[in-house]
GROMACS .gro file of C-alpha atoms in nm:
model
  414
    1MET     CA    1   6.964  11.946  10.994
    2THR     CA    2   6.970  11.856  11.364
    3LEU     CA    3   7.064  11.527  11.498
    4GLU     CA    4   6.780  11.512  11.744
    5ASN     CA    5   6.613  11.170  11.771
    6THR     CA    6   6.858  11.004  11.532
    7ALA     CA    7   6.959  10.756  11.783
    8ALA     CA    8   6.586  10.662  11.859
    9THR     CA    9   6.529  10.585  11.485
   10ASN     CA   10   6.865  10.426  11.425
   11LYS     CA   11   6.765  10.158  11.173
   12PHE     CA   12   7.034  10.177  10.913
   13GLY     CA   13   6.931  10.154  10.551
   14SER     CA   14   6.858  10.355  10.231
   15HIS     CA   15   6.628  10.596  10.417
   16LEU     CA   16   6.932  10.744  10.588
   17ARG     CA   17   7.040  10.891  10.240
   18SER     CA   18   6.801  11.180  10.337
   19GLN     CA   19   7.041  11.286  10.595
   20PHE     CA   20   7.327  11.327  10.323
   21LEU     CA   21   7.356  11.574  10.043
   22MET     CA   22   7.327  11.308   9.776
   23ASP     CA   23   7.074  11.308   9.490
   24PRO     CA   24   6.785  11.089   9.603
   25LYS     CA   25   6.782  10.906   9.278
   26TYR     CA   26   7.157  10.811   9.307
   27VAL     CA   27   7.239  10.470   9.419
   28PRO     CA   28   7.580  10.529   9.606
   29LEU     CA   29   7.773  10.201   9.611
   30ASN     CA   30   8.123  10.346   9.595
   31HIS     CA   31   8.160  10.514   9.935
   32GLY     CA   32   8.522  10.390   9.958
   33SER     CA   33   8.663  10.628   9.695
   34LEU     CA   34   8.556  10.957   9.820
   35GLY     CA   35   8.332  10.942  10.108
   36VAL     CA   36   8.046  11.165  10.181
   37PHE     CA   37   7.920  11.373  10.481
   38PRO     CA   38   7.578  11.445  10.621
   39HIS     CA   39   7.389  11.758  10.647
   40SER     CA   40   7.493  11.832  11.005
   41VAL     CA   41   7.854  11.813  10.909
   42HIS     CA   42   7.787  12.039  10.603
   43ALA     CA   43   7.626  12.291  10.839
   44ALA     CA   44   7.942  12.298  11.055
   45LEU     CA   45   8.148  12.323  10.746
   46ARG     CA   46   7.962  12.638  10.629
   47LYS     CA   47   7.963  12.779  10.986
   48ASN     CA   48   8.334  12.770  11.013
   49GLN     CA   49   8.398  12.908  10.674
   50ASP     CA   50   8.165  13.188  10.746
   51TYR     CA   51   8.326  13.255  11.094
   52VAL     CA   52   8.670  13.269  10.928
   53GLU     CA   53   8.557  13.532  10.679
   54LEU     CA   54   8.433  13.760  10.945
   55GLN     CA   55   8.815  13.818  11.042
   56PRO     CA   56   9.043  13.621  10.856
   57ASP     CA   57   9.348  13.755  11.036
   58ARG     CA   58   9.202  13.649  11.364
   59TRP     CA   59   9.171  13.291  11.238
   60HIS     CA   60   9.464  13.234  11.029
   61ARG     CA   61   9.714  13.414  11.276
   62ILE     CA   62   9.565  13.288  11.620
   63GLU     CA   63   9.279  13.072  11.650
   64VAL     CA   64   9.370  12.806  11.403
   65PHE     CA   65   9.630  12.656  11.619
   66PRO     CA   66   9.425  12.575  11.932
   67MET     CA   67   9.127  12.459  11.707
   68LEU     CA   68   9.351  12.222  11.514
   69ARG     CA   69   9.504  12.093  11.851
   70LYS     CA   70   9.143  12.011  11.968
   71VAL     CA   71   9.087  11.809  11.659
   72ARG     CA   72   9.412  11.621  11.727
   73GLU     CA   73   9.310  11.545  12.074
   74SER     CA   74   8.972  11.390  11.947
   75LEU     CA   75   9.149  11.192  11.691
   76ALA     CA   76   9.418  11.064  11.965
   77LYS     CA   77   9.137  10.918  12.164
   78LEU     CA   78   8.982  10.751  11.852
   79LEU     CA   79   9.321  10.612  11.745
   80HIS     CA   80   9.427  10.509  12.100
   81VAL     CA   81   9.729  10.739  12.083
   82GLU     CA   82   9.837  10.865  12.422
   83ASP     CA   83   9.979  11.199  12.307
   84PRO     CA   84   9.813  11.409  12.046
   85GLY     CA   85  10.138  11.550  11.976
   86ASP     CA   86  10.232  11.239  11.774
   87LEU     CA   87   9.948  11.328  11.522
   88ALA     CA   88   9.964  11.574  11.237
   89LEU     CA   89   9.675  11.699  11.008
   90VAL     CA   90   9.735  11.687  10.633
   91GLN     CA   91   9.525  11.700  10.329
   92ASN     CA   92   9.513  11.355  10.214
   93ALA     CA   93   9.688  11.013  10.260
   94SER     CA   94   9.915  11.080   9.952
   95VAL     CA   95  10.041  11.398  10.114
   96GLY     CA   96  10.117  11.224  10.439
   97LEU     CA   97  10.303  10.946  10.280
   98ALA     CA   98  10.502  11.196  10.065
   99SER     CA   99  10.580  11.398  10.384
  100VAL     CA  100  10.740  11.075  10.516
  101LEU     CA  101  10.909  10.970  10.213
  102ARG     CA  102  11.042  11.292  10.077
  103SER     CA  103  11.190  11.404  10.401
  104PHE     CA  104  11.338  11.060  10.541
  105PRO     CA  105  11.726  11.050  10.513
  106PHE     CA  106  11.757  10.766  10.294
  107LYS     CA  107  12.103  10.655  10.192
  108LYS     CA  108  12.227  10.526   9.873
  109GLY     CA  109  12.162  10.162   9.860
  110ASP     CA  110  11.854  10.164  10.080
  111LYS     CA  111  11.562   9.947   9.984
  112ILE     CA  112  11.205   9.997  10.036
  113ILE     CA  113  10.949   9.714  10.031
  114CYS     CA  114  10.617   9.782   9.856
  115PHE     CA  115  10.359   9.566   9.687
  116SER     CA  116  10.192   9.539   9.343
  117THR     CA  117   9.877   9.658   9.497
  118THR     CA  118  10.023   9.962   9.654
  119TYR     CA  119   9.817  10.263   9.579
  120THR     CA  120   9.928  10.410   9.230
  121SER     CA  121   9.999  10.760   9.337
  122VAL     CA  122  10.251  10.626   9.595
  123LEU     CA  123  10.413  10.348   9.364
  124ASN     CA  124  10.424  10.561   9.066
  125GLY     CA  125  10.471  10.895   9.240
  126ALA     CA  126  10.667  10.931   9.547
  127LEU     CA  127  10.855  10.597   9.526
  128LYS     CA  128  10.937  10.635   9.156
  129PHE     CA  129  11.061  10.990   9.222
  130LEU     CA  130  11.296  10.852   9.508
  131GLU     CA  131  11.419  10.569   9.280
  132SER     CA  132  11.479  10.815   8.987
  133ARG     CA  133  11.694  11.027   9.212
  134GLY     CA  134  11.920  10.726   9.293
  135ARG     CA  135  11.796  10.752   9.676
  136ILE     CA  136  11.642  10.411   9.707
  137GLU     CA  137  11.582  10.074   9.530
  138ILE     CA  138  11.222   9.931   9.529
  139VAL     CA  139  11.170   9.580   9.617
  140LYS     CA  140  10.816   9.496   9.504
  141ILE     CA  141  10.621   9.197   9.608
  142ASP     CA  142  10.353   9.068   9.372
  143LEU     CA  143  10.015   8.976   9.534
  144ALA     CA  144   9.752   8.797   9.350
  145TYR     CA  145   9.420   8.779   9.536
  146PRO     CA  146   9.238   8.598   9.683
  147MET     CA  147   9.515   8.465   9.896
  148SER     CA  148   9.561   8.380  10.287
  149ASP     CA  149   9.714   8.627  10.521
  150GLU     CA  150   9.969   8.362  10.602
  151ALA     CA  151  10.067   8.356  10.228
  152VAL     CA  152  10.122   8.737  10.221
  153ILE     CA  153  10.336   8.715  10.540
  154ASP     CA  154  10.545   8.437  10.382
  155LEU     CA  155  10.614   8.659  10.082
  156VAL     CA  156  10.731   8.948  10.311
  157ARG     CA  157  10.947   8.703  10.496
  158GLU     CA  158  11.103   8.567  10.181
  159ALA     CA  159  11.168   8.911  10.051
  160ILE     CA  160  11.346   9.036  10.381
  161GLN     CA  161  11.561   8.700  10.352
  162GLN     CA  162  11.658   8.782   9.989
  163HIS     CA  163  11.709   9.146  10.009
  164HIS     CA  164  11.793   9.250  10.349
  165HIS     CA  165  12.182   9.292  10.377
  166GLN     CA  166  12.399   9.480  10.612
  167ASP     CA  167  12.551   9.700  10.327
  168LYS     CA  168  12.223   9.731  10.143
  169PRO     CA  169  11.939   9.700  10.395
  170ILE     CA  170  11.569   9.723  10.357
  171ARG     CA  171  11.509  10.055  10.526
  172MET     CA  172  11.134  10.072  10.520
  173ALA     CA  173  10.823   9.871  10.428
  174ILE     CA  174  10.514  10.040  10.281
  175MET     CA  175  10.196   9.852  10.331
  176ASP     CA  176   9.827   9.919  10.296
  177ALA     CA  177   9.587   9.838  10.595
  178ILE     CA  178   9.314   9.796  10.351
  179ILE     CA  179   9.409   9.799   9.990
  180SER     CA  180   9.222   9.996   9.750
  181MET     CA  181   9.209   9.777   9.445
  182PRO     CA  182   9.119   9.500   9.518
  183GLY     CA  183   8.952   9.642   9.828
  184VAL     CA  184   9.073   9.383  10.085
  185ARG     CA  185   9.202   9.388  10.436
  186PHE     CA  186   9.581   9.343  10.447
  187PRO     CA  187   9.750   9.173  10.742
  188PHE     CA  188   9.914   9.494  10.851
  189GLU     CA  189   9.952   9.407  11.202
  190ALA     CA  190  10.146   9.093  11.145
  191VAL     CA  191  10.364   9.250  10.883
  192THR     CA  192  10.432   9.552  11.103
  193GLN     CA  193  10.564   9.312  11.380
  194LEU     CA  194  10.768   9.112  11.113
  195VAL     CA  195  10.947   9.406  10.974
  196ARG     CA  196  11.017   9.553  11.323
  197GLU     CA  197  11.175   9.218  11.424
  198HIS     CA  198  11.428   9.287  11.127
  199ASN     CA  199  11.476   9.660  11.224
  200ILE     CA  200  11.283   9.765  10.924
  201LEU     CA  201  11.066  10.076  10.959
  202SER     CA  202  10.680  10.042  10.897
  203LEU     CA  203  10.498  10.296  10.693
  204VAL     CA  204  10.128  10.194  10.705
  205ASP     CA  205   9.877  10.348  10.445
  206GLY     CA  206   9.562  10.334  10.633
  207ALA     CA  207   9.369  10.565  10.398
  208HIS     CA  208   9.054  10.349  10.429
  209THR     CA  209   9.095  10.250  10.804
  210LEU     CA  210   8.930  10.532  11.025
  211GLY     CA  211   8.569  10.467  11.027
  212GLN     CA  212   8.584  10.117  10.878
  213ILE     CA  213   8.795   9.916  11.110
  214PRO     CA  214   8.901   9.957  11.483
  215LEU     CA  215   9.242  10.112  11.531
  216ASP     CA  216   9.481  10.094  11.822
  217LEU     CA  217   9.813  10.257  11.722
  218THR     CA  218   9.959  10.216  12.073
  219ALA     CA  219   9.924   9.837  12.045
  220LEU     CA  220  10.022   9.842  11.676
  221ASP     CA  221  10.315  10.053  11.732
  222PRO     CA  222  10.393  10.150  11.356
  223ASP     CA  223  10.670  10.394  11.274
  224PHE     CA  224  10.425  10.592  11.047
  225PHE     CA  225  10.067  10.575  10.980
  226VAL     CA  226   9.812  10.765  10.784
  227SER     CA  227   9.445  10.765  10.759
  228ASN     CA  228   9.198  10.984  10.545
  229LEU     CA  229   8.926  11.128  10.760
  230HIS     CA  230   8.706  11.208  10.459
  231LYS     CA  231   8.673  10.835  10.331
  232TRP     CA  232   8.468  10.662  10.605
  233LEU     CA  233   8.449  10.898  10.902
  234TYR     CA  234   8.214  11.146  10.722
  235VAL     CA  235   8.443  11.445  10.745
  236PRO     CA  236   8.445  11.667  10.432
  237ARG     CA  237   8.722  11.626  10.161
  238GLY     CA  238   9.018  11.663  10.207
  239ALA     CA  239   9.145  11.574  10.545
  240CYS     CA  240   9.385  11.314  10.678
  241VAL     CA  241   9.568  11.231  10.994
  242LEU     CA  242   9.942  11.132  11.006
  243TYR     CA  243  10.091  10.951  11.303
  244VAL     CA  244  10.460  10.958  11.345
  245ALA     CA  245  10.603  10.766  11.653
  246LYS     CA  246  10.818  10.994  11.880
  247ARG     CA  247  11.140  10.793  11.800
  248ASN     CA  248  11.105  10.908  11.445
  249GLN     CA  249  10.954  11.266  11.467
  250HIS     CA  250  11.305  11.434  11.413
  251LEU     CA  251  11.323  11.255  11.063
  252VAL     CA  252  10.998  11.402  10.917
  253ARG     CA  253  10.904  11.734  10.787
  254PRO     CA  254  10.603  11.863  10.596
  255LEU     CA  255  10.617  11.904  10.231
  256SER     CA  256  10.574  12.292  10.287
  257ILE     CA  257  10.740  12.437  10.604
  258THR     CA  258  10.623  12.764  10.761
  259PRO     CA  259  10.843  12.890  11.037
  260ALA     CA  260  10.643  12.870  11.367
  261ASN     CA  261  10.519  13.208  11.496
  262ASP     CA  262  10.460  13.265  11.859
  263PHE     CA  263  10.089  13.169  11.832
  264ASN     CA  264  10.183  12.837  11.697
  265LYS     CA  265  10.449  12.784  11.969
  266LYS     CA  266  10.204  12.874  12.237
  267VAL     CA  267  10.006  12.571  12.151
  268ASN     CA  268  10.272  12.338  11.984
  269SER     CA  269  10.556  12.282  12.215
  270VAL     CA  270  10.796  12.060  11.994
  271PRO     CA  271  10.931  12.106  11.644
  272PHE     CA  272  10.725  11.830  11.488
  273GLU     CA  273  10.395  11.972  11.608
  274GLN     CA  274  10.524  12.321  11.511
  275ASP     CA  275  10.614  12.223  11.165
  276PHE     CA  276  10.286  12.040  11.102
  277GLY     CA  277  10.079  12.256  11.320
  278ASP     CA  278  10.077  12.551  11.058
  279PRO     CA  279   9.967  12.384  10.730
  280GLY     CA  280   9.950  12.719  10.560
  281ILE     CA  281   9.669  12.946  10.415
  282PHE     CA  282   9.390  12.715  10.286
  283ASP     CA  283   9.053  12.620  10.412
  284HIS     CA  284   9.102  12.436  10.737
  285SER     CA  285   8.722  12.389  10.777
  286PRO     CA  286   8.715  12.015  10.685
  287PHE     CA  287   8.947  11.947  10.979
  288ILE     CA  288   8.743  12.145  11.214
  289CYS     CA  289   8.432  11.940  11.107
  290THR     CA  290   8.579  11.637  11.265
  291HIS     CA  291   8.387  11.691  11.594
  292ALA     CA  292   8.067  11.734  11.408
  293ALA     CA  293   8.130  11.402  11.219
  294LEU     CA  294   8.214  11.218  11.530
  295GLU     CA  295   7.889  11.371  11.708
  296PHE     CA  296   7.690  11.243  11.410
  297ARG     CA  297   7.843  10.889  11.435
  298GLU     CA  298   7.771  10.868  11.797
  299SER     CA  299   7.411  10.957  11.733
  300LEU     CA  300   7.386  10.656  11.517
  301GLY     CA  301   7.512  10.437  11.792
  302GLY     CA  302   7.896  10.494  11.759
  303GLU     CA  303   8.167  10.319  11.600
  304GLU     CA  304   8.089   9.962  11.688
  305ALA     CA  305   7.753   9.982  11.553
  306ILE     CA  306   7.838  10.144  11.237
  307MET     CA  307   8.131   9.915  11.152
  308LYS     CA  308   7.906   9.609  11.247
  309TYR     CA  309   7.644   9.720  10.993
  310THR     CA  310   7.878   9.824  10.701
  311HIS     CA  311   8.075   9.503  10.736
  312GLU     CA  312   7.758   9.275  10.734
  313MET     CA  313   7.628   9.470  10.445
  314ALA     CA  314   7.941   9.427  10.247
  315VAL     CA  315   7.931   9.047  10.327
  316LYS     CA  316   7.566   8.979  10.256
  317GLY     CA  317   7.560   9.235   9.958
  318GLY     CA  318   7.870   9.070   9.805
  319ALA     CA  319   7.705   8.728   9.820
  320LEU     CA  320   7.393   8.857   9.666
  321VAL     CA  321   7.583   9.025   9.380
  322ALA     CA  322   7.784   8.703   9.325
  323GLU     CA  323   7.466   8.502   9.308
  324ILE     CA  324   7.311   8.743   9.056
  325LEU     CA  325   7.620   8.737   8.841
  326GLY     CA  326   7.684   8.367   8.870
  327THR     CA  327   8.044   8.429   8.998
  328SER     CA  328   8.218   8.451   9.333
  329VAL     CA  329   8.322   8.696   9.607
  330MET     CA  330   8.697   8.754   9.641
  331GLU     CA  331   8.758   8.586   9.989
  332ASN     CA  332   9.001   8.353  10.145
  333PRO     CA  333   8.921   8.045  10.358
  334GLU     CA  334   8.991   8.236  10.660
  335GLY     CA  335   8.744   8.502  10.573
  336THR     CA  336   8.981   8.791  10.654
  337LEU     CA  337   8.969   8.988  10.333
  338THR     CA  338   8.625   9.168  10.361
  339ALA     CA  339   8.591   9.452  10.595
  340SER     CA  340   8.330   9.696  10.475
  341MET     CA  341   8.442   9.677  10.092
  342VAL     CA  342   8.366   9.362   9.902
  343ASN     CA  343   8.502   9.233   9.560
  344VAL     CA  344   8.275   9.034   9.329
  345GLU     CA  345   8.422   8.856   9.010
  346LEU     CA  346   8.246   8.996   8.694
  347PRO     CA  347   8.107   8.760   8.417
  348LEU     CA  348   8.329   8.942   8.166
  349LYS     CA  349   8.567   8.683   8.004
  350GLU     CA  350   8.691   8.881   7.718
  351SER     CA  351   8.597   9.247   7.644
  352LYS     CA  352   8.566   9.395   7.294
  353TYR     CA  353   8.787   9.682   7.416
  354SER     CA  354   9.125   9.730   7.592
  355ASP     CA  355   9.138   9.701   7.952
  356SER     CA  356   9.167  10.085   8.008
  357GLU     CA  357   8.885  10.147   7.776
  358THR     CA  358   8.686   9.864   7.937
  359GLU     CA  359   8.742  10.025   8.285
  360ARG     CA  360   8.658  10.371   8.157
  361LEU     CA  361   8.333  10.257   7.974
  362ILE     CA  362   8.214  10.068   8.287
  363ILE     CA  363   8.242  10.380   8.489
  364GLU     CA  364   8.081  10.607   8.245
  365LYS     CA  365   7.775  10.362   8.179
  366MET     CA  366   7.724  10.312   8.553
  367ILE     CA  367   7.699  10.684   8.619
  368TYR     CA  368   7.522  10.803   8.305
  369GLU     CA  369   7.308  10.517   8.220
  370HIS     CA  370   7.240  10.362   8.554
  371ASN     CA  371   7.285  10.646   8.815
  372CYS     CA  372   7.513  10.443   9.048
  373LEU     CA  373   7.889  10.346   9.056
  374ALA     CA  374   8.071  10.043   9.194
  375PRO     CA  375   8.429  10.062   9.038
  376ALA     CA  376   8.550   9.773   8.815
  377TYR     CA  377   8.911   9.686   8.788
  378LYS     CA  378   9.126   9.377   8.647
  379HIS     CA  379   9.337   9.177   8.898
  380ASN     CA  380   9.500   8.849   8.873
  381GLY     CA  381   9.367   8.794   8.506
  382LYS     CA  382   9.006   8.850   8.612
  383TRP     CA  383   8.745   9.153   8.605
  384TRP     CA  384   8.626   9.251   8.940
  385VAL     CA  385   8.377   9.502   9.076
  386ARG     CA  386   8.416   9.673   9.436
  387PHE     CA  387   8.109   9.755   9.639
  388SER     CA  388   8.122   9.944   9.959
  389GLY     CA  389   7.895   9.863  10.254
  390GLN     CA  390   7.751  10.189  10.429
  391ILE     CA  391   7.492  10.281  10.663
  392TYR     CA  392   7.279  10.439  10.400
  393ILE     CA  393   7.241  10.134  10.163
  394ASP     CA  394   7.063   9.812  10.177
  395LEU     CA  395   7.050   9.483   9.994
  396ASP     CA  396   6.816   9.635   9.730
  397ASP     CA  397   7.082   9.857   9.620
  398PHE     CA  398   7.329   9.585   9.590
  399LYS     CA  399   7.077   9.419   9.391
  400TYR     CA  400   7.027   9.724   9.163
  401GLY     CA  401   7.406   9.752   9.117
  402ALA     CA  402   7.452   9.391   9.036
  403LYS     CA  403   7.193   9.409   8.747
  404ALA     CA  404   7.341   9.725   8.633
  405ILE     CA  405   7.693   9.580   8.594
  406GLN     CA  406   7.549   9.263   8.442
  407GLN     CA  407   7.380   9.446   8.167
  408ILE     CA  408   7.710   9.652   8.103
  409CYS     CA  409   7.908   9.323   8.103
  410ASN     CA  410   7.683   9.190   7.843
  411GLU     CA  411   7.741   9.495   7.627
  412LEU     CA  412   8.107   9.471   7.649
  413GLN     CA  413   8.148   9.099   7.618
  414LYS     CA  414   8.320   8.995   7.303
   0.00000   0.00000   0.00000
């Protein structure tokens, strides 16, 4: 499928689903979990895969290095990073975070700040692994949304005052830019600045950021930052970018290290680039599709137009869902929580099933009985549902999802 005339017919809404590979009968309300990519990107994916198979040695020994460098150059512009050499390509955010955490030279007694809302694979994966090896102590801050940004910042400040000591310092703070569950924007800019003032390193999990909110990493100046490309940027799964500030690059190695060959060194001049510049033998095609994804986004009007629509759709759609369900949107008085994902309270006071069974049943019923999905979860003692605003949905889709989840709640209510 070509991109011709896309800009001229650029009215966002459900009709744009024809440009994606989705089942036309499916109502896609959960873009945030896995992302999707359009036909034009799918064509670029297949083209690169076919090209690689013509001469696998040519690709894997020589050509992969300059091609991945070009991807990092494009992403550097998008992220406002001056040197593409500060970026590495990894398969997903969890791999990027684990690369930092597993290789960082923590000393016994070092502490890491995280949050009760930290992504499960990070909290129960890499962090628990480090803790079990006696390398770090976890300082977990409980968050109960909806809450103001200032309340979150105050909790971080209190944790620093309580736990940051010279003999046992807080070495690092892990924070989301946009939390997964609940799907709310976290005040990562202010918290990054706060921890920097106390000589605490910042590791920002921006898995949901690229394509959903504007980013300027030069202005933010985090120590480490990751963002998936496949969630909101329309790049095939799995693809992610890891940013490491130059001051910290000597501290970070990839999970799998391949000694740099001459072709790698010809393109990548410093050890950090060389280590991450050869990610091994797997399908690099999703990364290569970054250019096609950015071209598609530009044909729709560019980043600002896309983000404006997806945000407005989340706000208006969330209000509509709340009205249908007779509940409320998870938002604070400042209105800072909703980016392009919106959380609505469910009218499910007490389920006939356990929490885990309830969550599973909601997913199964939405997918198999209603041909849609908006993930449900329990937070702060209440059941919520998360909807994603996206260019290919409109308010009728939110209405359909609301009625589906309403029926399911009635079936599960004790």
